[in-house]
Amino acid sequence: MNNHPELLTRHKLNPILTASNWPYPVNSVFNPAATLLANGTTLLLCRVEDRTGLSHLCAARSVDGVNDWKIDPQPTFKPDPEHFPEEIWGVEDPRITYVPELSQYAIVYTAFTRDGPGVALAITEDFHTFKRHGVIMPPEDKDATLLPHRINGLWALIHRPVSSPRAHIWISYSADLTHWGGHKLMMEARRGGWWDANKIGLSPPPIETPKGWLMMYHGVRQTAAGAIYRLGLALFDLNSPELCLKRGSQWFFGPEEPYELNGDVGNVVFPCGYTILPDGDTIHVYYGAADTSIALATGSISAMLDWLDQDG
Ligand code: BMA
């Protein structure tokens, strides 16, 4: 078995988006959600940190998902603490899910409350106007996404509550997107010296495949020099997504390039979104690099599933 599979290949133009591309002054752009619009355009909903230190979200659109990004001239989705006080310290790390039943996109994001991060939901048709549902999981909770359709009649939300000092991935269910219950542990952080010991979280939304929900997740390794954020793979049952079918033992993507090693928070690769190309297999993974810029890596869904067959 190849111990170092190249499941994701970095784009030669990386980082593809930086603060210097922004039409207004910002400190950093990172951790973007991604989706393909109906006309095939790639939309990234980027986390943008301005020079107050707080974050908002800003849309960037590109016809080929690599070049010629058109960035909204103003913040697309700003914190609204007057109506949603839980957004007082900003909005961060979105994940986008297109929901056919609603014919709209669900954006699940971190609302930075006075008591730490919570999970909030907004719905949009066009990424210009948004309907907020407010906080759906109270702090401390983040790294969340909605699954694109109901499972056994219920909506499903993957999220990452913190039970300090450890943090695991959970799933919860709802009939109406507002009231959540049926909370189940989906995947635990390992213990001891593992790369994903103590703290894990969902990265982009899971990919629905015939074999199950394929999840890229991050593991946070604490070292004497700080944390290292790396990515691993796991597979969950299509009809009972709390059931983990496979989990890779090794991480498959971690910080290596200078733009991933150095920045506001070095040693971080943090994807929140991807697009799947028309062949149904090629995947464009968009990730925050060192909490500073946005990078792109390309892979194959079937190669990820094959790797899990061997390493899982
Ligand atoms: C996580 C999140 C991410 C961030 C990462 C590294 O806890 O807050 O937004 O990219 O830490 O700083």
PDB file of C-alpha atoms and ligand atoms in Angstrom:
ATOM      1  CA  MET A   1       0.000   0.000   0.000  1.00  0.00           C
ATOM      2  CA  ASN A   2       1.160   3.483  -0.802  1.00  0.00           C
ATOM      3  CA  ASN A   3       1.637   5.194   2.565  1.00  0.00           C
ATOM      4  CA  HIS A   4       1.510   8.647   1.048  1.00  0.00           C
ATOM      5  CA  PRO A   5      -1.268   8.682  -1.506  1.00  0.00           C
ATOM      6  CA  GLU A   6      -1.671  11.869  -3.493  1.00  0.00           C
ATOM      7  CA  LEU A   7      -5.421  12.058  -3.130  1.00  0.00           C
ATOM      8  CA  LEU A   8      -5.400  15.825  -3.580  1.00  0.00           C
ATOM      9  CA  THR A   9      -3.154  17.721  -6.007  1.00  0.00           C
ATOM     10  CA  ARG A  10      -2.498  21.375  -5.337  1.00  0.00           C
ATOM     11  CA  HIS A  11      -3.222  23.823  -8.133  1.00  0.00           C
ATOM     12  CA  LYS A  12      -0.135  25.477  -9.582  1.00  0.00           C
ATOM     13  CA  LEU A  13      -1.719  28.927  -9.214  1.00  0.00           C
ATOM     14  CA  ASN A  14      -2.133  28.507  -5.431  1.00  0.00           C
ATOM     15  CA  PRO A  15      -3.058  30.435  -3.460  1.00  0.00           C
ATOM     16  CA  ILE A  16      -5.867  31.284  -5.882  1.00  0.00           C
ATOM     17  CA  LEU A  17      -7.338  34.116  -3.777  1.00  0.00           C
ATOM     18  CA  THR A  18      -5.682  36.412  -1.256  1.00  0.00           C
ATOM     19  CA  ALA A  19      -6.527  39.617   0.602  1.00  0.00           C
ATOM     20  CA  SER A  20      -4.830  41.588  -2.191  1.00  0.00           C
ATOM     21  CA  ASN A  21      -7.536  40.430  -4.639  1.00  0.00           C
ATOM     22  CA  TRP A  22     -10.279  41.979  -2.517  1.00  0.00           C
ATOM     23  CA  PRO A  23     -12.083  45.078  -3.752  1.00  0.00           C
ATOM     24  CA  TYR A  24     -12.043  46.585  -0.240  1.00  0.00           C
ATOM     25  CA  PRO A  25      -9.397  46.515   2.529  1.00  0.00           C
ATOM     26  CA  VAL A  26      -9.270  43.219   4.445  1.00  0.00           C
ATOM     27  CA  ASN A  27      -6.753  41.306   6.533  1.00  0.00           C
ATOM     28  CA  SER A  28      -7.291  37.750   5.270  1.00  0.00           C
ATOM     29  CA  VAL A  29      -9.605  35.538   3.177  1.00  0.00           C
ATOM     30  CA  PHE A  30      -9.956  31.832   3.994  1.00  0.00           C
ATOM     31  CA  ASN A  31     -12.144  28.790   4.784  1.00  0.00           C
ATOM     32  CA  PRO A  32     -14.557  29.220   1.841  1.00  0.00           C
ATOM     33  CA  ALA A  33     -17.796  27.313   1.280  1.00  0.00           C
ATOM     34  CA  ALA A  34     -18.306  26.337  -2.361  1.00  0.00           C
ATOM     35  CA  THR A  35     -21.114  25.435  -4.719  1.00  0.00           C
ATOM     36  CA  LEU A  36     -21.890  25.226  -8.424  1.00  0.00           C
ATOM     37  CA  LEU A  37     -24.695  27.579  -9.446  1.00  0.00           C
ATOM     38  CA  ALA A  38     -27.343  26.468 -11.955  1.00  0.00           C
ATOM     39  CA  ASN A  39     -25.396  28.095 -14.814  1.00  0.00           C
ATOM     40  CA  GLY A  40     -22.219  26.163 -13.924  1.00  0.00           C
ATOM     41  CA  THR A  41     -20.455  29.104 -12.270  1.00  0.00           C
ATOM     42  CA  THR A  42     -18.433  28.260  -9.171  1.00  0.00           C
ATOM     43  CA  LEU A  43     -19.425  30.353  -6.169  1.00  0.00           C
ATOM     44  CA  LEU A  44     -17.159  30.567  -3.140  1.00  0.00           C
ATOM     45  CA  LEU A  45     -18.555  32.091   0.017  1.00  0.00           C
ATOM     46  CA  CYS A  46     -15.322  33.194   1.640  1.00  0.00           C
ATOM     47  CA  ARG A  47     -14.652  33.994   5.245  1.00  0.00           C
ATOM     48  CA  VAL A  48     -13.157  37.478   5.241  1.00  0.00           C
ATOM     49  CA  GLU A  49     -11.485  38.919   8.302  1.00  0.00           C
ATOM     50  CA  ASP A  50     -11.263  42.687   8.238  1.00  0.00           C
ATOM     51  CA  ARG A  51      -8.981  44.902  10.277  1.00  0.00           C
ATOM     52  CA  THR A  52     -11.319  44.933  13.260  1.00  0.00           C
ATOM     53  CA  GLY A  53     -10.432  41.236  13.638  1.00  0.00           C
ATOM     54  CA  LEU A  54     -14.061  40.167  13.040  1.00  0.00           C
ATOM     55  CA  SER A  55     -15.206  38.094  10.076  1.00  0.00           C
ATOM     56  CA  HIS A  56     -17.985  38.411   7.494  1.00  0.00           C
ATOM     57  CA  LEU A  57     -18.727  36.372   4.355  1.00  0.00           C
ATOM     58  CA  CYS A  58     -18.113  37.510   0.791  1.00  0.00           C
ATOM     59  CA  ALA A  59     -19.014  35.767  -2.477  1.00  0.00           C
ATOM     60  CA  ALA A  60     -16.485  35.231  -5.281  1.00  0.00           C
ATOM     61  CA  ARG A  61     -17.639  33.785  -8.606  1.00  0.00           C
ATOM     62  CA  SER A  62     -15.662  32.194 -11.436  1.00  0.00           C
ATOM     63  CA  VAL A  63     -16.729  30.499 -14.663  1.00  0.00           C
ATOM     64  CA  ASP A  64     -14.052  27.775 -14.452  1.00  0.00           C
ATOM     65  CA  GLY A  65     -13.563  27.680 -10.680  1.00  0.00           C
ATOM     66  CA  VAL A  66      -9.894  28.684 -10.997  1.00  0.00           C
ATOM     67  CA  ASN A  67      -9.455  31.995 -12.812  1.00  0.00           C
ATOM     68  CA  ASP A  68     -11.044  35.430 -13.145  1.00  0.00           C
ATOM     69  CA  TRP A  69     -12.877  35.618  -9.858  1.00  0.00           C
ATOM     70  CA  LYS A  70     -15.545  38.310  -9.631  1.00  0.00           C
ATOM     71  CA  ILE A  71     -15.696  39.341  -6.001  1.00  0.00           C
ATOM     72  CA  ASP A  72     -18.705  41.158  -4.556  1.00  0.00           C
ATOM     73  CA  PRO A  73     -17.718  44.837  -4.119  1.00  0.00           C
ATOM     74  CA  GLN A  74     -19.134  44.843  -0.549  1.00  0.00           C
ATOM     75  CA  PRO A  75     -19.495  42.159   2.128  1.00  0.00           C
ATOM     76  CA  THR A  76     -22.187  39.711   0.941  1.00  0.00           C
ATOM     77  CA  PHE A  77     -23.299  38.474   4.370  1.00  0.00           C
ATOM     78  CA  LYS A  78     -22.431  40.697   7.313  1.00  0.00           C
ATOM     79  CA  PRO A  79     -22.949  39.944  10.991  1.00  0.00           C
ATOM     80  CA  ASP A  80     -26.295  41.399  12.105  1.00  0.00           C
ATOM     81  CA  PRO A  81     -25.916  41.701  15.890  1.00  0.00           C
ATOM     82  CA  GLU A  82     -28.832  44.131  16.146  1.00  0.00           C
ATOM     83  CA  HIS A  83     -31.325  41.409  15.157  1.00  0.00           C
ATOM     84  CA  PHE A  84     -29.135  38.386  15.916  1.00  0.00           C
ATOM     85  CA  PRO A  85     -27.043  39.301  18.986  1.00  0.00           C
ATOM     86  CA  GLU A  86     -25.292  35.936  18.793  1.00  0.00           C
ATOM     87  CA  GLU A  87     -23.399  37.300  15.751  1.00  0.00           C
ATOM     88  CA  ILE A  88     -21.777  40.003  17.855  1.00  0.00           C
ATOM     89  CA  TRP A  89     -18.216  38.878  17.096  1.00  0.00           C
ATOM     90  CA  GLY A  90     -18.738  37.913  13.484  1.00  0.00           C
ATOM     91  CA  VAL A  91     -19.745  35.089  11.158  1.00  0.00           C
ATOM     92  CA  GLU A  92     -17.240  32.423  10.095  1.00  0.00           C
ATOM     93  CA  ASP A  93     -16.544  29.160   8.251  1.00  0.00           C
ATOM     94  CA  PRO A  94     -19.700  28.607   6.152  1.00  0.00           C
ATOM     95  CA  ARG A  95     -20.774  25.358   4.499  1.00  0.00           C
ATOM     96  CA  ILE A  96     -23.258  25.442   1.600  1.00  0.00           C
ATOM     97  CA  THR A  97     -25.747  22.698   0.763  1.00  0.00           C
ATOM     98  CA  TYR A  98     -28.139  22.908  -2.176  1.00  0.00           C
ATOM     99  CA  VAL A  99     -31.490  21.572  -0.950  1.00  0.00           C
ATOM    100  CA  PRO A 100     -33.676  20.389  -3.870  1.00  0.00           C
ATOM    101  CA  GLU A 101     -36.799  20.157  -1.668  1.00  0.00           C
ATOM    102  CA  LEU A 102     -36.528  23.910  -0.966  1.00  0.00           C
ATOM    103  CA  SER A 103     -35.010  24.857  -4.341  1.00  0.00           C
ATOM    104  CA  GLN A 104     -32.646  26.970  -2.215  1.00  0.00           C
ATOM    105  CA  TYR A 105     -29.208  26.861  -0.658  1.00  0.00           C
ATOM    106  CA  ALA A 106     -28.732  26.302   3.063  1.00  0.00           C
ATOM    107  CA  ILE A 107     -25.734  28.078   4.577  1.00  0.00           C
ATOM    108  CA  VAL A 108     -24.655  26.740   7.941  1.00  0.00           C
ATOM    109  CA  TYR A 109     -22.045  28.977   9.558  1.00  0.00           C
ATOM    110  CA  THR A 110     -20.380  29.826  12.829  1.00  0.00           C
ATOM    111  CA  ALA A 111     -21.912  32.710  14.771  1.00  0.00           C
ATOM    112  CA  PHE A 112     -19.220  34.008  17.114  1.00  0.00           C
ATOM    113  CA  THR A 113     -21.240  34.686  20.294  1.00  0.00           C
ATOM    114  CA  ARG A 114     -20.130  36.156  23.601  1.00  0.00           C
ATOM    115  CA  ASP A 115     -19.883  32.589  24.844  1.00  0.00           C
ATOM    116  CA  GLY A 116     -17.917  31.243  21.906  1.00  0.00           C
ATOM    117  CA  PRO A 117     -18.877  29.766  18.547  1.00  0.00           C
ATOM    118  CA  GLY A 118     -22.430  28.542  17.855  1.00  0.00           C
ATOM    119  CA  VAL A 119     -24.032  27.033  14.726  1.00  0.00           C
ATOM    120  CA  ALA A 120     -26.367  29.275  12.713  1.00  0.00           C
ATOM    121  CA  LEU A 121     -28.465  28.696   9.585  1.00  0.00           C
ATOM    122  CA  ALA A 122     -29.459  30.984   6.723  1.00  0.00           C
ATOM    123  CA  ILE A 123     -31.333  30.146   3.516  1.00  0.00           C
ATOM    124  CA  THR A 124     -30.836  31.825   0.148  1.00  0.00           C
ATOM    125  CA  GLU A 125     -31.877  31.461  -3.443  1.00  0.00           C
ATOM    126  CA  ASP A 126     -29.366  33.784  -5.029  1.00  0.00           C
ATOM    127  CA  PHE A 127     -26.595  34.716  -2.537  1.00  0.00           C
ATOM    128  CA  HIS A 128     -27.898  38.289  -2.550  1.00  0.00           C
ATOM    129  CA  THR A 129     -30.767  38.053  -0.040  1.00  0.00           C
ATOM    130  CA  PHE A 130     -30.757  35.700   2.925  1.00  0.00           C
ATOM    131  CA  LYS A 131     -33.339  34.459   5.417  1.00  0.00           C
ATOM    132  CA  ARG A 132     -31.731  33.828   8.778  1.00  0.00           C
ATOM    133  CA  HIS A 133     -32.955  31.087  11.098  1.00  0.00           C
ATOM    134  CA  GLY A 134     -30.582  32.191  13.868  1.00  0.00           C
ATOM    135  CA  VAL A 135     -28.554  29.889  16.092  1.00  0.00           C
ATOM    136  CA  ILE A 136     -29.651  26.249  15.803  1.00  0.00           C
ATOM    137  CA  MET A 137     -26.921  24.764  18.036  1.00  0.00           C
ATOM    138  CA  PRO A 138     -25.782  26.852  21.027  1.00  0.00           C
ATOM    139  CA  PRO A 139     -22.124  27.379  21.907  1.00  0.00           C
ATOM    140  CA  GLU A 140     -19.703  25.826  21.982  1.00  0.00           C
ATOM    141  CA  ASP A 141     -20.411  24.195  18.639  1.00  0.00           C
ATOM    142  CA  LYS A 142     -19.143  24.674  15.043  1.00  0.00           C
ATOM    143  CA  ASP A 143     -17.982  22.805  11.891  1.00  0.00           C
ATOM    144  CA  ALA A 144     -21.563  22.097  10.855  1.00  0.00           C
ATOM    145  CA  THR A 145     -23.468  21.322   7.670  1.00  0.00           C
ATOM    146  CA  LEU A 146     -26.954  20.331   6.603  1.00  0.00           C
ATOM    147  CA  LEU A 147     -27.387  17.145   4.550  1.00  0.00           C
ATOM    148  CA  PRO A 148     -29.074  17.912   1.204  1.00  0.00           C
ATOM    149  CA  HIS A 149     -32.243  15.904   1.754  1.00  0.00           C
ATOM    150  CA  ARG A 150     -34.275  14.377   4.570  1.00  0.00           C
ATOM    151  CA  ILE A 151     -33.293  10.992   5.915  1.00  0.00           C
ATOM    152  CA  ASN A 152     -36.209   8.862   7.110  1.00  0.00           C
ATOM    153  CA  GLY A 153     -38.350  12.012   6.972  1.00  0.00           C
ATOM    154  CA  LEU A 154     -36.005  14.232   9.003  1.00  0.00           C
ATOM    155  CA  TRP A 155     -33.418  16.873   8.161  1.00  0.00           C
ATOM    156  CA  ALA A 156     -29.927  16.008   9.417  1.00  0.00           C
ATOM    157  CA  LEU A 157     -27.243  18.366  10.712  1.00  0.00           C
ATOM    158  CA  ILE A 158     -23.646  17.313  11.279  1.00  0.00           C
ATOM    159  CA  HIS A 159     -21.876  19.456  13.880  1.00  0.00           C
ATOM    160  CA  ARG A 160     -19.055  19.517  16.403  1.00  0.00           C
ATOM    161  CA  PRO A 161     -19.940  20.398  19.996  1.00  0.00           C
ATOM    162  CA  VAL A 162     -17.037  20.758  22.418  1.00  0.00           C
ATOM    163  CA  SER A 163     -16.848  18.719  25.586  1.00  0.00           C
ATOM    164  CA  SER A 164     -13.598  20.248  26.724  1.00  0.00           C
ATOM    165  CA  PRO A 165     -10.849  19.183  26.320  1.00  0.00           C
ATOM    166  CA  ARG A 166     -12.160  16.768  23.697  1.00  0.00           C
ATOM    167  CA  ALA A 167     -14.415  17.446  20.702  1.00  0.00           C
ATOM    168  CA  HIS A 168     -16.222  14.875  18.558  1.00  0.00           C
ATOM    169  CA  ILE A 169     -18.522  14.928  15.516  1.00  0.00           C
ATOM    170  CA  TRP A 170     -22.269  14.615  16.238  1.00  0.00           C
ATOM    171  CA  ILE A 171     -25.423  14.430  14.127  1.00  0.00           C
ATOM    172  CA  SER A 172     -28.869  15.789  15.030  1.00  0.00           C
ATOM    173  CA  TYR A 173     -32.264  15.578  13.376  1.00  0.00           C
ATOM    174  CA  SER A 174     -35.191  17.958  12.836  1.00  0.00           C
ATOM    175  CA  ALA A 175     -38.612  17.914  11.197  1.00  0.00           C
ATOM    176  CA  ASP A 176     -38.637  21.679  10.560  1.00  0.00           C
ATOM    177  CA  LEU A 177     -34.987  22.926  10.463  1.00  0.00           C
ATOM    178  CA  THR A 178     -35.670  24.846  13.706  1.00  0.00           C
ATOM    179  CA  HIS A 179     -36.138  22.292  16.501  1.00  0.00           C
ATOM    180  CA  TRP A 180     -33.332  19.753  16.706  1.00  0.00           C
ATOM    181  CA  GLY A 181     -33.104  16.471  18.600  1.00  0.00           C
ATOM    182  CA  GLY A 182     -32.185  12.807  18.188  1.00  0.00           C
ATOM    183  CA  HIS A 183     -28.584  13.796  18.907  1.00  0.00           C
ATOM    184  CA  LYS A 184     -26.124  11.020  18.141  1.00  0.00           C
ATOM    185  CA  LEU A 185     -22.367  10.720  18.315  1.00  0.00           C
ATOM    186  CA  MET A 186     -21.102  10.185  14.769  1.00  0.00           C
ATOM    187  CA  MET A 187     -17.352   9.920  15.192  1.00  0.00           C
ATOM    188  CA  GLU A 188     -15.061  10.322  18.185  1.00  0.00           C
ATOM    189  CA  ALA A 189     -11.652  11.920  18.250  1.00  0.00           C
ATOM    190  CA  ARG A 190      -9.014   9.280  18.854  1.00  0.00           C
ATOM    191  CA  ARG A 191      -6.849   9.384  21.946  1.00  0.00           C
ATOM    192  CA  GLY A 192      -3.138   9.402  22.670  1.00  0.00           C
ATOM    193  CA  GLY A 193      -0.615  10.131  19.949  1.00  0.00           C
ATOM    194  CA  TRP A 194      -2.863   9.867  16.890  1.00  0.00           C
ATOM    195  CA  TRP A 195      -2.930  12.661  14.277  1.00  0.00           C
ATOM    196  CA  ASP A 196      -6.637  13.103  15.058  1.00  0.00           C
ATOM    197  CA  ALA A 197      -6.486  12.748  18.833  1.00  0.00           C
ATOM    198  CA  ASN A 198      -8.760  14.810  21.091  1.00  0.00           C
ATOM    199  CA  LYS A 199     -10.263  17.212  18.562  1.00  0.00           C
ATOM    200  CA  ILE A 200     -11.842  16.523  15.187  1.00  0.00           C
ATOM    201  CA  GLY A 201     -14.451  18.313  13.070  1.00  0.00           C
ATOM    202  CA  LEU A 202     -16.277  18.053   9.775  1.00  0.00           C
ATOM    203  CA  SER A 203     -14.479  19.889   6.969  1.00  0.00           C
ATOM    204  CA  PRO A 204     -16.608  20.311   3.798  1.00  0.00           C
ATOM    205  CA  PRO A 205     -20.129  18.801   3.588  1.00  0.00           C
ATOM    206  CA  PRO A 206     -19.995  15.011   3.122  1.00  0.00           C
ATOM    207  CA  ILE A 207     -20.196  13.660  -0.441  1.00  0.00           C
ATOM    208  CA  GLU A 208     -23.120  11.347  -1.165  1.00  0.00           C
ATOM    209  CA  THR A 209     -21.764   8.260  -2.985  1.00  0.00           C
ATOM    210  CA  PRO A 210     -23.338   4.842  -3.669  1.00  0.00           C
ATOM    211  CA  LYS A 211     -21.084   3.439  -0.911  1.00  0.00           C
ATOM    212  CA  GLY A 212     -22.126   5.980   1.714  1.00  0.00           C
ATOM    213  CA  TRP A 213     -21.518   9.559   2.854  1.00  0.00           C
ATOM    214  CA  LEU A 214     -17.826  10.251   2.257  1.00  0.00           C
ATOM    215  CA  MET A 215     -16.542  12.730   4.812  1.00  0.00           C
ATOM    216  CA  MET A 216     -13.338  14.746   4.818  1.00  0.00           C
ATOM    217  CA  TYR A 217     -12.679  15.715   8.415  1.00  0.00           C
ATOM    218  CA  HIS A 218      -9.939  17.633  10.164  1.00  0.00           C
ATOM    219  CA  GLY A 219      -7.835  16.362  12.986  1.00  0.00           C
ATOM    220  CA  VAL A 220      -6.052  18.808  15.237  1.00  0.00           C
ATOM    221  CA  ARG A 221      -2.700  17.634  16.522  1.00  0.00           C
ATOM    222  CA  GLN A 222      -1.427  19.669  19.468  1.00  0.00           C
ATOM    223  CA  THR A 223       2.357  19.937  19.530  1.00  0.00           C
ATOM    224  CA  ALA A 224       4.850  21.914  21.584  1.00  0.00           C
ATOM    225  CA  ALA A 225       4.994  24.358  18.649  1.00  0.00           C
ATOM    226  CA  GLY A 226       1.207  24.738  18.270  1.00  0.00           C
ATOM    227  CA  ALA A 227      -1.584  22.931  16.428  1.00  0.00           C
ATOM    228  CA  ILE A 228      -1.392  21.136  13.060  1.00  0.00           C
ATOM    229  CA  TYR A 229      -4.670  20.867  11.071  1.00  0.00           C
ATOM    230  CA  ARG A 230      -4.761  17.869   8.713  1.00  0.00           C
ATOM    231  CA  LEU A 231      -7.448  15.986   6.777  1.00  0.00           C
ATOM    232  CA  GLY A 232      -8.673  12.426   7.043  1.00  0.00           C
ATOM    233  CA  LEU A 233     -11.464  10.392   5.430  1.00  0.00           C
ATOM    234  CA  ALA A 234     -14.391   8.429   6.794  1.00  0.00           C
ATOM    235  CA  LEU A 235     -17.488   6.784   5.307  1.00  0.00           C
ATOM    236  CA  PHE A 236     -20.974   6.719   6.877  1.00  0.00           C
ATOM    237  CA  ASP A 237     -24.121   4.746   6.157  1.00  0.00           C
ATOM    238  CA  LEU A 238     -26.486   6.445   3.674  1.00  0.00           C
ATOM    239  CA  ASN A 239     -29.661   5.750   5.664  1.00  0.00           C
ATOM    240  CA  SER A 240     -28.217   5.946   9.198  1.00  0.00           C
ATOM    241  CA  PRO A 241     -25.438   8.492   8.835  1.00  0.00           C
ATOM    242  CA  GLU A 242     -24.414   8.189  12.501  1.00  0.00           C
ATOM    243  CA  LEU A 243     -23.127   4.740  11.572  1.00  0.00           C
ATOM    244  CA  CYS A 244     -19.427   4.911  10.641  1.00  0.00           C
ATOM    245  CA  LEU A 245     -18.594   2.231   8.058  1.00  0.00           C
ATOM    246  CA  LYS A 246     -14.925   3.057   7.536  1.00  0.00           C
ATOM    247  CA  ARG A 247     -12.343   5.429   8.918  1.00  0.00           C
ATOM    248  CA  GLY A 248      -8.879   5.993   7.503  1.00  0.00           C
ATOM    249  CA  SER A 249      -6.020   5.446   9.907  1.00  0.00           C
ATOM    250  CA  GLN A 250      -3.729   8.028   8.283  1.00  0.00           C
ATOM    251  CA  TRP A 251      -4.273  11.615   7.347  1.00  0.00           C
ATOM    252  CA  PHE A 252      -4.164  12.186   3.569  1.00  0.00           C
ATOM    253  CA  PHE A 253      -3.632  15.942   3.239  1.00  0.00           C
ATOM    254  CA  GLY A 254      -1.735  18.303   5.512  1.00  0.00           C
ATOM    255  CA  PRO A 255       0.143  21.604   5.431  1.00  0.00           C
ATOM    256  CA  GLU A 256       3.297  21.441   3.278  1.00  0.00           C
ATOM    257  CA  GLU A 257       3.545  24.495   1.056  1.00  0.00           C
ATOM    258  CA  PRO A 258       4.820  27.856   2.330  1.00  0.00           C
ATOM    259  CA  TYR A 259       1.325  29.425   2.055  1.00  0.00           C
ATOM    260  CA  GLU A 260      -0.018  26.618   4.297  1.00  0.00           C
ATOM    261  CA  LEU A 261       2.853  26.680   6.777  1.00  0.00           C
ATOM    262  CA  ASN A 262       3.042  30.439   7.278  1.00  0.00           C
ATOM    263  CA  GLY A 263       0.329  32.995   7.832  1.00  0.00           C
ATOM    264  CA  ASP A 264      -1.890  34.316  10.611  1.00  0.00           C
ATOM    265  CA  VAL A 265      -2.236  30.734  11.861  1.00  0.00           C
ATOM    266  CA  GLY A 266       0.458  28.547  10.294  1.00  0.00           C
ATOM    267  CA  ASN A 267       0.173  24.773   9.719  1.00  0.00           C
ATOM    268  CA  VAL A 268      -3.487  24.887   8.738  1.00  0.00           C
ATOM    269  CA  VAL A 269      -5.332  23.467   5.726  1.00  0.00           C
ATOM    270  CA  PHE A 270      -9.068  23.965   6.257  1.00  0.00           C
ATOM    271  CA  PRO A 271     -11.547  23.185   3.452  1.00  0.00           C
ATOM    272  CA  CYS A 272     -15.208  24.138   3.870  1.00  0.00           C
ATOM    273  CA  GLY A 273     -16.380  23.352   0.342  1.00  0.00           C
ATOM    274  CA  TYR A 274     -15.885  21.604  -2.966  1.00  0.00           C
ATOM    275  CA  THR A 275     -17.447  21.342  -6.400  1.00  0.00           C
ATOM    276  CA  ILE A 276     -17.845  18.140  -8.391  1.00  0.00           C
ATOM    277  CA  LEU A 277     -17.072  18.380 -12.109  1.00  0.00           C
ATOM    278  CA  PRO A 278     -19.445  17.079 -14.816  1.00  0.00           C
ATOM    279  CA  ASP A 279     -17.680  13.665 -14.901  1.00  0.00           C
ATOM    280  CA  GLY A 280     -19.178  13.054 -11.435  1.00  0.00           C
ATOM    281  CA  ASP A 281     -15.766  12.076 -10.016  1.00  0.00           C
ATOM    282  CA  THR A 282     -13.311  14.965 -10.223  1.00  0.00           C
ATOM    283  CA  ILE A 283     -13.537  17.166  -7.175  1.00  0.00           C
ATOM    284  CA  HIS A 284     -12.270  20.715  -6.636  1.00  0.00           C
ATOM    285  CA  VAL A 285     -11.583  21.186  -2.937  1.00  0.00           C
ATOM    286  CA  TYR A 286     -11.300  24.829  -1.806  1.00  0.00           C
ATOM    287  CA  TYR A 287      -9.471  25.377   1.448  1.00  0.00           C
ATOM    288  CA  GLY A 288      -8.213  28.039   3.758  1.00  0.00           C
ATOM    289  CA  ALA A 289      -4.412  28.053   3.968  1.00  0.00           C
ATOM    290  CA  ALA A 290      -2.889  29.225   7.255  1.00  0.00           C
ATOM    291  CA  ASP A 291      -6.025  31.310   7.995  1.00  0.00           C
ATOM    292  CA  THR A 292      -4.679  33.746   5.401  1.00  0.00           C
ATOM    293  CA  SER A 293      -5.547  32.789   1.823  1.00  0.00           C
ATOM    294  CA  ILE A 294      -7.633  30.439  -0.312  1.00  0.00           C
ATOM    295  CA  ALA A 295      -6.162  27.499  -2.202  1.00  0.00           C
ATOM    296  CA  LEU A 296      -7.470  24.787  -4.515  1.00  0.00           C
ATOM    297  CA  ALA A 297      -6.634  21.089  -4.709  1.00  0.00           C
ATOM    298  CA  THR A 298      -8.064  18.568  -7.149  1.00  0.00           C
ATOM    299  CA  GLY A 299      -8.852  14.923  -6.524  1.00  0.00           C
ATOM    300  CA  SER A 300     -11.001  11.954  -7.466  1.00  0.00           C
ATOM    301  CA  ILE A 301     -13.894  10.710  -5.350  1.00  0.00           C
ATOM    302  CA  SER A 302     -13.404   7.099  -6.485  1.00  0.00           C
ATOM    303  CA  ALA A 303      -9.697   7.259  -5.555  1.00  0.00           C
ATOM    304  CA  MET A 304     -10.684   8.489  -2.075  1.00  0.00           C
ATOM    305  CA  LEU A 305     -13.135   5.588  -1.706  1.00  0.00           C
ATOM    306  CA  ASP A 306     -10.472   3.118  -2.939  1.00  0.00           C
ATOM    307  CA  TRP A 307      -8.012   4.470  -0.400  1.00  0.00           C
ATOM    308  CA  LEU A 308     -10.560   4.004   2.383  1.00  0.00           C
ATOM    309  CA  ASP A 309     -11.049   0.396   1.230  1.00  0.00           C
ATOM    310  CA  GLN A 310      -7.336  -0.169   1.868  1.00  0.00           C
ATOM    311  CA  ASP A 311      -6.659   2.062   4.826  1.00  0.00           C
ATOM    312  CA  GLY A 312     -10.053   2.166   6.516  1.00  0.00           C
TER     313      GLY A 312
HETATM  314  C1  BMA B   1     -10.516  26.314  13.875  1.00  0.00           C
HETATM  315  C2  BMA B   1     -11.520  27.237  13.208  1.00  0.00           C
HETATM  316  C3  BMA B   1     -11.047  27.673  11.843  1.00  0.00           C
HETATM  317  C4  BMA B   1      -9.591  27.989  11.779  1.00  0.00           C
HETATM  318  C5  BMA B   1      -8.764  26.931  12.506  1.00  0.00           C
HETATM  319  C6  BMA B   1      -7.292  27.273  12.554  1.00  0.00           C
HETATM  320  O1  BMA B   1     -10.860  26.105  15.221  1.00  0.00           O
HETATM  321  O2  BMA B   1     -11.724  28.354  14.019  1.00  0.00           O
HETATM  322  O3  BMA B   1     -11.753  28.834  11.480  1.00  0.00           O
HETATM  323  O4  BMA B   1      -9.203  28.007  10.430  1.00  0.00           O
HETATM  324  O5  BMA B   1      -9.241  26.824  13.831  1.00  0.00           O
HETATM  325  O6  BMA B   1      -7.068  28.499  13.192  1.00  0.00           O
END
